[in-house]
Short mmCIF file of C-alpha atoms and ligand atoms in Angstrom, two decimals:
data_model
loop_
_atom_site.label_atom_id
_atom_site.label_comp_id
_atom_site.label_asym_id
_atom_site.label_seq_id
_atom_site.Cartn_x
_atom_site.Cartn_y
_atom_site.Cartn_z
CA UNK A 1 6.89 21.51 53.02
CA UNK A 2 9.66 19.23 51.85
CA UNK A 3 11.74 18.40 54.87
CA UNK A 4 14.51 15.87 55.32
CA UNK A 5 13.68 12.37 54.09
CA UNK A 6 11.86 10.13 56.54
CA UNK A 7 14.01 7.30 55.37
CA UNK A 8 16.55 6.68 52.70
CA UNK A 9 18.09 3.49 51.43
CA UNK A 10 20.13 2.00 48.64
CA UNK A 11 18.89 -0.40 45.99
CA UNK A 12 21.73 -2.45 44.57
CA UNK A 13 20.94 -6.18 44.61
CA UNK A 14 17.83 -8.37 44.07
CA UNK A 15 17.23 -8.70 47.80
CA UNK A 16 17.01 -4.95 48.20
CA UNK A 17 13.76 -5.07 46.21
CA UNK A 18 12.10 -6.90 49.11
CA UNK A 19 13.57 -4.48 51.59
CA UNK A 20 12.41 -1.47 49.56
CA UNK A 21 8.95 -2.98 49.36
CA UNK A 22 8.79 -3.75 53.06
CA UNK A 23 10.07 -0.35 54.12
CA UNK A 24 7.75 1.36 51.70
CA UNK A 25 4.83 -0.31 53.44
CA UNK A 26 6.17 0.65 56.85
CA UNK A 27 6.59 4.30 55.90
CA UNK A 28 3.15 4.36 54.33
CA UNK A 29 1.64 2.96 57.51
CA UNK A 30 3.61 5.40 59.63
CA UNK A 31 2.28 8.45 57.77
CA UNK A 32 -1.30 7.22 58.09
CA UNK A 33 -2.12 5.63 54.72
CA UNK A 34 -4.83 2.98 54.85
CA UNK A 35 -3.97 -0.69 54.55
CA UNK A 36 -4.93 -0.89 50.90
CA UNK A 37 -2.92 2.19 50.06
CA UNK A 38 0.07 0.79 51.92
CA UNK A 39 -0.06 -2.31 49.73
CA UNK A 40 -0.53 -0.21 46.62
CA UNK A 41 2.46 2.03 47.19
CA UNK A 42 4.65 -0.91 48.33
CA UNK A 43 3.75 -2.85 45.20
CA UNK A 44 4.39 0.10 42.92
CA UNK A 45 7.68 0.69 44.64
CA UNK A 46 8.88 -2.90 44.26
CA UNK A 47 7.92 -2.89 40.56
CA UNK A 48 9.83 0.34 39.89
CA UNK A 49 12.75 -0.89 42.01
CA UNK A 50 12.96 -4.09 39.94
CA UNK A 51 12.86 -2.13 36.69
CA UNK A 52 15.63 0.24 37.82
CA UNK A 53 17.81 -2.56 39.22
CA UNK A 54 17.60 -4.45 35.95
CA UNK A 55 17.75 -1.41 33.74
CA UNK A 56 20.48 0.75 35.25
CA UNK A 57 21.85 -1.34 38.14
CA UNK A 58 20.11 0.29 41.06
CA UNK A 59 18.98 3.53 42.68
CA UNK A 60 18.94 5.48 45.91
CA UNK A 61 15.51 5.61 47.44
CA UNK A 62 14.16 8.54 49.50
CA UNK A 63 10.84 8.68 51.36
CA UNK A 64 9.65 12.24 51.96
CA UNK A 65 6.43 13.86 53.23
CA UNK A 66 5.60 16.99 51.20
CA UNK A 67 2.85 19.56 51.09
CA UNK A 68 1.66 20.52 47.62
CA UNK A 69 0.61 24.03 46.58
CA UNK A 70 -3.07 23.30 47.23
CA UNK A 71 -2.28 22.42 50.85
CA UNK A 72 -2.56 18.67 50.37
CA UNK A 73 -0.08 16.34 52.00
CA UNK A 74 1.62 13.57 50.04
CA UNK A 75 3.98 10.72 50.69
CA UNK A 76 6.59 11.00 47.95
CA UNK A 77 9.19 8.39 47.01
CA UNK A 78 12.14 9.50 44.88
CA UNK A 79 14.31 6.88 43.22
CA UNK A 80 17.56 8.39 41.95
CA UNK A 81 19.06 5.92 39.42
CA UNK A 82 22.75 5.11 39.87
CA UNK A 83 23.34 5.43 36.10
CA UNK A 84 21.53 7.60 33.53
CA UNK A 85 18.18 6.24 32.33
CA UNK A 86 18.21 5.19 28.64
CA UNK A 87 17.02 8.27 26.74
CA UNK A 88 16.43 10.00 30.09
CA UNK A 89 13.02 8.28 30.25
CA UNK A 90 11.37 5.67 32.35
CA UNK A 91 8.32 3.53 31.46
CA UNK A 92 7.25 0.91 34.01
CA UNK A 93 7.34 -2.68 32.65
CA UNK A 94 3.77 -3.08 33.74
CA UNK A 95 1.47 -0.26 32.70
CA UNK A 96 -0.79 -0.97 35.66
CA UNK A 97 1.85 0.32 38.09
CA UNK A 98 1.02 3.96 37.46
CA UNK A 99 -2.57 3.32 38.54
CA UNK A 100 -1.45 2.21 42.02
CA UNK A 101 -0.25 5.70 42.95
CA UNK A 102 -1.44 9.26 42.31
CA UNK A 103 1.61 10.31 40.27
CA UNK A 104 4.48 8.41 38.71
CA UNK A 105 7.04 9.91 36.35
CA UNK A 106 10.54 11.13 35.70
CA UNK A 107 11.46 14.57 37.02
CA UNK A 108 14.66 16.59 37.17
CA UNK A 109 15.41 17.66 40.72
CA UNK A 110 18.44 19.87 41.29
CA UNK A 111 20.08 18.62 38.08
CA UNK A 112 19.50 14.95 38.85
CA UNK A 113 17.05 12.73 37.03
CA UNK A 114 14.66 11.13 39.51
CA UNK A 115 11.81 8.62 39.16
CA UNK A 116 9.17 10.05 41.46
CA UNK A 117 5.89 8.65 42.71
CA UNK A 118 3.46 10.06 45.24
CA UNK A 119 0.27 9.22 47.02
CA UNK A 120 -1.98 11.57 48.92
CA UNK A 121 -1.99 11.28 52.69
CA UNK A 122 -5.48 11.72 54.09
CA UNK A 123 -4.36 12.77 57.57
CA UNK A 124 -4.87 16.25 58.94
CA UNK A 125 -1.74 18.40 58.98
CA UNK A 126 -1.54 18.41 62.77
CA UNK A 127 -1.34 14.63 62.82
CA UNK A 128 1.98 14.86 61.02
CA UNK A 129 3.62 17.78 62.78
CA UNK A 130 7.36 18.34 62.28
CA UNK A 131 7.91 16.79 65.73
CA UNK A 132 5.93 13.71 64.76
CA UNK A 133 7.86 13.46 61.49
CA UNK A 134 11.16 13.68 63.38
CA UNK A 135 9.91 10.94 65.69
CA UNK A 136 8.98 8.74 62.73
CA UNK A 137 12.34 9.38 61.14
CA UNK A 138 14.09 8.17 64.27
CA UNK A 139 11.85 5.08 64.57
CA UNK A 140 12.26 4.08 60.94
CA UNK A 141 16.03 4.57 61.19
CA UNK A 142 16.19 2.16 64.10
CA UNK A 143 13.86 -0.64 62.95
CA UNK A 144 15.79 -3.33 61.13
CA UNK A 145 14.41 -4.59 57.87
CA UNK A 146 13.10 -8.16 57.87
CA UNK A 147 14.30 -10.99 55.69
CA UNK A 148 13.24 -11.63 52.12
CA UNK A 149 11.23 -14.70 53.27
CA UNK A 150 9.31 -12.62 55.77
CA UNK A 151 8.51 -10.06 53.15
CA UNK A 152 7.43 -12.82 50.76
CA UNK A 153 5.06 -14.22 53.36
CA UNK A 154 3.61 -10.75 53.98
CA UNK A 155 3.28 -10.26 50.28
CA UNK A 156 1.43 -13.55 49.94
CA UNK A 157 -1.01 -12.61 52.66
CA UNK A 158 -1.61 -9.29 50.95
CA UNK A 159 -2.14 -11.09 47.67
CA UNK A 160 -4.72 -13.38 49.24
CA UNK A 161 -6.51 -10.39 50.76
CA UNK A 162 -6.44 -8.59 47.41
CA UNK A 163 -7.77 -11.71 45.64
CA UNK A 164 -10.57 -11.96 48.20
CA UNK A 165 -11.43 -8.38 47.61
CA UNK A 166 -11.42 -8.88 43.85
CA UNK A 167 -13.68 -11.90 44.22
CA UNK A 168 -16.20 -10.09 46.40
CA UNK A 169 -16.15 -7.13 44.02
CA UNK A 170 -16.76 -9.50 41.12
CA UNK A 171 -19.70 -11.09 42.98
CA UNK A 172 -21.12 -7.66 43.74
CA UNK A 173 -20.70 -6.72 40.09
CA UNK A 174 -22.49 -9.88 38.97
CA UNK A 175 -25.33 -9.12 41.38
CA UNK A 176 -25.61 -5.54 40.14
CA UNK A 177 -25.58 -6.77 36.54
CA UNK A 178 -28.36 -9.20 37.30
CA UNK A 179 -30.37 -6.42 38.96
CA UNK A 180 -29.74 -4.16 36.01
CA UNK A 181 -30.87 -6.82 33.58
CA UNK A 182 -34.05 -7.37 35.55
CA UNK A 183 -34.74 -3.65 35.64
CA UNK A 184 -34.05 -3.48 31.91
CA UNK A 185 -36.46 -6.30 31.25
CA UNK A 186 -39.07 -4.49 33.37
CA UNK A 187 -38.53 -1.21 31.59
CA UNK A 188 -38.69 -2.93 28.22
CA UNK A 189 -41.94 -4.68 29.13
CA UNK A 190 -43.40 -1.39 30.35
CA UNK A 191 -42.26 0.33 27.19
CA UNK A 192 -43.90 -2.31 25.02
CA UNK A 193 -47.08 -2.11 27.02
CA UNK A 194 -47.14 1.66 26.71
CA UNK A 195 -46.41 1.49 22.99
CA UNK A 196 -49.23 -1.00 22.52
CA UNK A 197 -51.61 1.16 24.52
CA UNK A 198 -50.57 4.24 22.62
CA UNK A 199 -51.08 2.50 19.31
CA UNK A 200 -54.48 1.33 20.36
CA UNK A 201 -55.44 4.81 21.55
CA UNK A 202 -54.17 6.22 18.26
CA UNK A 203 -56.25 3.77 16.30
CA UNK A 204 -59.24 4.78 18.41
CA UNK A 205 -58.61 8.47 17.83
CA UNK A 206 -58.16 7.94 14.10
CA UNK A 207 -61.42 5.99 13.91
CA UNK A 208 -63.15 8.66 15.95
CA UNK A 209 -61.91 11.39 13.63
CA UNK A 210 -63.06 9.45 10.59
CA UNK A 211 -66.47 9.08 12.19
CA UNK A 212 -66.50 12.77 13.08
CA UNK A 213 -65.60 13.73 9.51
CA UNK A 214 -68.37 11.54 8.20
CA UNK A 215 -70.86 12.99 10.68
CA UNK A 216 -69.94 16.56 9.83
CA UNK A 217 -70.25 15.79 6.13
CA UNK A 218 -73.70 14.35 6.82
CA UNK A 219 -74.56 17.39 8.89
CA UNK A 220 -73.44 19.69 6.11
CA UNK A 221 -75.56 17.82 3.60
CA UNK A 222 -78.53 17.87 5.96
CA UNK A 223 -78.14 21.58 6.59
CA UNK A 224 -77.84 22.27 2.87
CA UNK A 225 -80.96 20.20 2.20
CA UNK A 226 -82.81 22.09 4.92
CA UNK A 227 -81.78 25.44 3.48
CA UNK A 228 -82.76 24.33 -0.02
CA UNK A 229 -86.08 23.02 1.26
CA UNK A 230 -86.82 26.23 3.17
CA UNK A 231 -85.91 28.38 0.19
CA UNK A 232 -88.03 26.36 -2.21
CA UNK A 233 -91.05 26.00 0.04
CA UNK A 234 -91.12 29.63 1.08
CA UNK A 235 -90.62 30.74 -2.48
CA UNK A 236 -93.45 28.50 -3.67
CA UNK A 237 -95.67 29.67 -0.80
CA UNK A 238 -95.23 33.35 -1.45
CA UNK A 239 -97.38 33.54 -4.58
CA UNK A 240 -100.47 31.70 -3.19
CA UNK A 241 -100.29 33.58 0.15
CA UNK A 242 -100.06 36.90 -1.65
CA UNK A 243 -103.04 35.80 -3.75
CA UNK A 244 -105.06 34.94 -0.61
CA UNK A 245 -104.35 38.38 0.84
CA UNK A 246 -105.37 40.04 -2.42
CA UNK A 247 -108.54 38.00 -2.68
CA UNK A 248 -109.50 38.69 0.93
CA UNK A 249 -108.95 42.38 0.32
CA UNK A 250 -111.18 42.18 -2.75
CA UNK A 251 -113.89 40.39 -0.80
CA UNK A 252 -113.88 43.04 1.91
CA UNK A 253 -113.77 45.91 -0.59
CA UNK A 254 -116.77 48.20 -0.42
CA UNK A 255 -117.11 47.95 -4.20
CA UNK A 256 -117.78 44.20 -3.93
CA UNK A 257 -121.02 42.61 -2.84
CA UNK A 258 -121.74 43.58 0.74
CA UNK A 259 -120.88 40.96 3.36
CA UNK A 260 -122.69 40.14 6.53
CA UNK A 261 -120.96 41.26 9.73
CA UNK A 262 -119.91 37.66 10.44
CA UNK A 263 -118.52 37.19 6.92
CA UNK A 264 -116.59 40.44 7.24
CA UNK A 265 -115.04 39.25 10.52
CA UNK A 266 -114.04 35.94 8.94
CA UNK A 267 -112.53 37.60 5.87
CA UNK A 268 -110.57 39.88 8.26
CA UNK A 269 -109.26 36.80 10.04
CA UNK A 270 -108.23 35.25 6.72
CA UNK A 271 -106.37 38.42 5.79
CA UNK A 272 -104.48 38.80 9.04
CA UNK A 273 -103.53 35.10 9.14
CA UNK A 274 -102.34 35.30 5.57
CA UNK A 275 -100.29 38.43 6.38
CA UNK A 276 -98.64 36.60 9.32
CA UNK A 277 -97.91 33.70 7.01
CA UNK A 278 -96.40 36.03 4.42
CA UNK A 279 -94.12 37.56 7.08
CA UNK A 280 -92.99 34.10 8.09
CA UNK A 281 -92.43 33.04 4.51
CA UNK A 282 -90.42 36.17 3.75
CA UNK A 283 -88.27 35.79 6.85
CA UNK A 284 -87.66 32.13 6.06
CA UNK A 285 -86.61 33.06 2.58
CA UNK A 286 -84.22 35.71 3.90
CA UNK A 287 -82.68 33.31 6.36
CA UNK A 288 -82.34 30.56 3.76
CA UNK A 289 -80.63 33.03 1.45
CA UNK A 290 -78.21 34.16 4.16
CA UNK A 291 -77.46 30.53 5.09
CA UNK A 292 -76.82 29.39 1.58
CA UNK A 293 -74.28 32.21 1.19
CA UNK A 294 -76.23 33.75 -1.63
CA UNK A 295 -76.15 37.19 -0.06
CA UNK A 296 -73.12 39.06 -1.34
CA UNK A 297 -72.49 42.22 0.73
CA UNK A 298 -72.17 45.35 -1.27
CA UNK A 299 -69.06 46.81 0.38
CA UNK A 300 -68.73 50.57 0.62
CA UNK A 301 -67.55 53.32 2.96
CA UNK A 302 -70.70 53.91 4.98
CA UNK A 303 -71.33 56.94 7.16
CA UNK A 304 -72.95 55.74 10.36
CA UNK A 305 -74.61 59.13 10.84
CA UNK A 306 -76.58 58.63 7.64
CA UNK A 307 -77.69 55.11 8.67
CA UNK A 308 -78.71 56.33 12.12
CA UNK A 309 -80.58 59.32 10.66
CA UNK A 310 -82.54 57.09 8.32
CA UNK A 311 -83.48 54.68 11.14
CA UNK A 312 -84.51 57.60 13.34
CA UNK A 313 -86.86 58.81 10.63
CA UNK A 314 -88.48 55.50 9.67
CA UNK A 315 -88.91 54.21 13.19
CA UNK A 316 -90.18 57.45 14.65
CA UNK A 317 -93.12 57.27 12.28
CA UNK A 318 -94.05 53.95 13.84
CA UNK A 319 -93.83 55.24 17.38
CA UNK A 320 -96.49 57.89 17.40
CA UNK A 321 -98.66 57.63 20.48
CA UNK A 322 -96.63 55.09 22.51
CA UNK A 323 -95.16 55.35 25.97
CA UNK A 324 -91.71 54.19 24.99
CA UNK A 325 -89.18 56.73 23.86
CA UNK A 326 -86.89 55.95 20.94
CA UNK A 327 -83.48 57.59 21.26
CA UNK A 328 -81.03 57.44 18.37
CA UNK A 329 -77.81 59.08 19.49
CA UNK A 330 -75.58 60.93 17.06
CA UNK A 331 -72.45 58.80 16.41
CA UNK A 332 -69.07 60.41 17.24
CA UNK A 333 -67.28 61.69 14.14
CA UNK A 334 -65.64 60.64 11.92
CA UNK A 335 -68.07 57.76 11.71
CA UNK A 336 -67.25 55.79 8.60
CA UNK A 337 -67.14 52.04 8.43
CA UNK A 338 -66.61 49.73 5.49
CA UNK A 339 -69.74 47.63 5.29
CA UNK A 340 -73.00 47.02 3.40
CA UNK A 341 -75.36 49.86 4.26
CA UNK A 342 -78.59 48.03 3.44
CA UNK A 343 -77.71 44.89 5.41
CA UNK A 344 -76.45 46.89 8.40
CA UNK A 345 -79.63 49.00 8.44
CA UNK A 346 -81.68 45.80 8.24
CA UNK A 347 -79.92 44.35 11.31
CA UNK A 348 -80.30 47.53 13.36
CA UNK A 349 -83.92 47.96 12.34
CA UNK A 350 -84.59 44.38 13.36
CA UNK A 351 -83.00 44.91 16.79
CA UNK A 352 -84.77 48.25 17.34
CA UNK A 353 -88.05 46.64 16.30
CA UNK A 354 -87.56 43.90 18.88
CA UNK A 355 -86.73 46.48 21.55
CA UNK A 356 -89.87 48.47 20.76
CA UNK A 357 -91.96 45.31 20.55
CA UNK A 358 -90.96 43.93 23.96
CA UNK A 359 -90.58 47.18 25.93
CA UNK A 360 -93.67 48.64 27.55
CA UNK A 361 -92.13 51.59 29.44
CA UNK A 362 -88.90 53.55 29.38
CA UNK A 363 -86.79 53.79 26.25
CA UNK A 364 -85.08 52.03 23.39
CA UNK A 365 -81.71 53.51 22.52
CA UNK A 366 -79.30 53.17 19.61
CA UNK A 367 -75.75 54.44 19.98
CA UNK A 368 -72.34 53.94 18.44
CA UNK A 369 -68.93 53.90 20.07
CA UNK A 370 -65.41 53.38 18.79
CA UNK A 371 -63.78 50.19 19.97
CA UNK A 372 -60.10 49.43 19.20
CA UNK A 373 -59.96 48.91 15.45
CA UNK A 374 -63.70 49.14 14.91
CA UNK A 375 -67.14 50.13 16.07
CA UNK A 376 -69.69 48.88 18.54
CA UNK A 377 -73.32 49.64 17.75
CA UNK A 378 -75.52 49.13 20.78
CA UNK A 379 -79.28 48.67 20.83
CA UNK A 380 -80.47 48.76 24.43
CA UNK A 381 -83.92 48.77 25.95
CA UNK A 382 -85.61 48.97 29.34
CA UNK A 383 -87.84 45.99 28.54
CA UNK A 384 -88.38 42.67 30.33
CA UNK A 385 -84.85 41.37 29.62
CA UNK A 386 -83.91 37.81 28.75
CA UNK A 387 -82.97 35.27 31.47
CA UNK A 388 -79.38 33.97 31.21
CA UNK A 389 -80.44 30.43 30.30
CA UNK A 390 -82.21 31.72 27.16
CA UNK A 391 -79.59 34.21 26.03
CA UNK A 392 -77.94 31.74 23.62
CA UNK A 393 -81.17 30.13 22.55
CA UNK A 394 -82.81 33.31 21.22
CA UNK A 395 -80.32 33.13 18.35
CA UNK A 396 -81.70 29.72 17.34
CA UNK A 397 -84.28 29.54 14.59
CA UNK A 398 -87.91 29.70 15.76
CA UNK A 399 -86.92 30.12 19.41
CA UNK A 400 -89.01 32.46 21.51
CA UNK A 401 -88.56 32.99 25.23
CA UNK A 402 -91.46 31.32 27.03
CA UNK A 403 -93.53 33.45 29.40
CA UNK A 404 -96.08 36.24 29.55
CA UNK A 405 -93.99 38.72 27.49
CA UNK A 406 -94.61 36.91 24.18
CA UNK A 407 -95.88 39.39 21.63
CA UNK A 408 -96.09 37.39 18.44
CA UNK A 409 -93.37 37.08 15.82
CA UNK A 410 -91.63 34.18 14.17
CA UNK A 411 -88.45 33.62 16.16
CA UNK A 412 -86.41 34.12 13.00
CA UNK A 413 -85.34 37.76 13.43
CA UNK A 414 -82.30 37.27 15.70
CA UNK A 415 -80.82 34.25 13.88
CA UNK A 416 -81.13 36.23 10.66
CA UNK A 417 -79.56 39.34 12.22
CA UNK A 418 -76.63 37.30 13.52
CA UNK A 419 -76.10 35.71 10.09
CA UNK A 420 -76.02 39.11 8.45
CA UNK A 421 -73.59 40.55 11.02
CA UNK A 422 -71.31 37.54 10.49
CA UNK A 423 -71.51 38.11 6.75
CA UNK A 424 -70.35 41.67 7.42
CA UNK A 425 -67.35 40.26 9.31
CA UNK A 426 -68.69 41.23 12.74
CA UNK A 427 -70.32 39.67 15.79
CA UNK A 428 -73.69 40.09 17.47
CA UNK A 429 -73.77 39.65 21.24
CA UNK A 430 -76.44 39.95 23.88
CA UNK A 431 -76.24 41.07 27.49
CA UNK A 432 -79.39 41.24 29.50
CA UNK A 433 -80.71 41.44 33.00
CA UNK A 434 -84.26 40.21 33.52
CA UNK A 435 -86.49 43.03 34.72
CA UNK A 436 -84.05 45.75 33.65
CA UNK A 437 -83.60 45.36 29.92
CA UNK A 438 -81.41 44.00 27.17
CA UNK A 439 -78.51 45.26 25.11
CA UNK A 440 -77.64 43.83 21.70
CA UNK A 441 -74.13 44.78 20.54
CA UNK A 442 -73.05 44.69 16.92
CA UNK A 443 -69.24 44.78 16.70
CA UNK A 444 -67.76 45.69 13.34
CA UNK A 445 -64.18 46.23 12.21
CA UNK A 446 -63.74 49.69 10.70
CA UNK A 447 -62.23 48.27 7.51
CA UNK A 448 -64.82 45.47 7.30
CA UNK A 449 -62.25 42.62 7.29
P1 LIG B 501 -89.32 37.28 17.23
O1 LIG B 501 -89.07 38.65 17.75
O2 LIG B 501 -89.90 37.29 15.87
O3 LIG B 501 -90.01 36.38 18.19
P2 LIG B 501 -86.48 37.08 17.32
O4 LIG B 501 -85.56 36.06 16.77
O5 LIG B 501 -86.26 38.48 16.90
O6 LIG B 501 -87.92 36.58 17.00
O7 LIG B 501 -86.38 36.98 18.88
C1 LIG B 501 -86.46 35.75 19.51
C2 LIG B 501 -86.95 35.90 20.93
O8 LIG B 501 -86.01 36.60 21.70
C3 LIG B 501 -88.19 36.70 21.04
O9 LIG B 501 -89.34 35.91 20.81
C4 LIG B 501 -88.14 37.18 22.47
O10 LIG B 501 -88.58 36.15 23.34
C5 LIG B 501 -86.67 37.40 22.68
N1 LIG B 501 -86.27 38.79 22.47
C6 LIG B 501 -85.71 39.33 21.37
N2 LIG B 501 -85.43 40.64 21.54
C7 LIG B 501 -85.81 40.95 22.80
C8 LIG B 501 -85.80 42.15 23.60
N3 LIG B 501 -85.32 43.28 23.12
N4 LIG B 501 -86.27 42.08 24.87
C9 LIG B 501 -86.75 40.92 25.35
N5 LIG B 501 -86.80 39.76 24.66
C10 LIG B 501 -86.36 39.77 23.41
#
């Protein structure tokens, strides 16, 4: 909407600047601009009026209310210069003037060059209906402009108010700055504290790691010494123990001098103790070898059916006359796996032996099943089972589950079996339910890696 001007006036002499300023404020108030905005637009207007009066000798001033395309309402002031602007352009003397209004610039309106400024009116459209605008037009037309002195006094008052405002804003700014500085100091202190704490923690962690490294080096050395000791001792023990067994056998031989019944019993005791000792020594030697990494698997494509068949044969011979059934299932074909046949057979024999040793009724079963990229070989029994709290410990050296089901042995079989399976790139796991039985699972990758 761009109706008839609310007010129009001529700017020709110095005094008109005051009048333009005063009327500008009146119009601004009439259309609902706030006090501060009234002062702003009046000030901008008087600055532009002064420039035009001095530059081109005056202008005609029109106050109009317009609606822009986005539905917003503006108070617009057009100043049509009485003579052409130099170069057709206008730059306010003071650059700050443009900031007092929303727009300020030179436009061409119906062939005429006009200096135009505008400020948004916050009022709702209804508040400035065409009737109301007509009313305002009539009022403004009637009211007589005041004198230059009056306008000067008003201007002074406005200046004082503006200065007050500036001062209170400056105070507020100073207060905010002070607050900001305090906050900054606080943040900085906190930051330093955190950095210090972090550094200290880091130092602690570094020290801890160093200690850990040292401890694990010590542990490695200790473990190596233990392995070396076990290997040496068991190796050294093997010859004398074998000699004791041989000698005891000689003593008990029917070709030797006859022994009394008591002597015979004692020689028998010597022989069986020496045999136990030899088993222990051999197992220790095996374990020490596996631990020191001196066992080098002999990798080959191994047919599980052959391994199973061989175990079936050798173990069946041991089982004659017992209650427990040994079942070796036929593996599903094709059943090849890349591994060391001797070591794998040793592990399975060991597990089957355990099953047969601890199971008094039911069965011991060996079976194979494909699992993702490999094989699972399961040795299960219907024996006493192993309580959960001991299921990890049975893989420790010399550990035997306490209780009535102890049947002799050294406690070295499972740790050795696990070492061998690891050497073959696999894992050995145990699941067991006391009273129902145990299952040892050897998992191997088909290609051995
Ligand atoms: P060993 O059989 O010579 O005692 P192992 O290392 O082979 O040594 O086994 C450690 C212990 O684990 C055994 O003493 C036994 O208590 C328990 N164990 C092993 N296999 C079984 C099984 N199949 N059923 C019940 N307990 C078992």
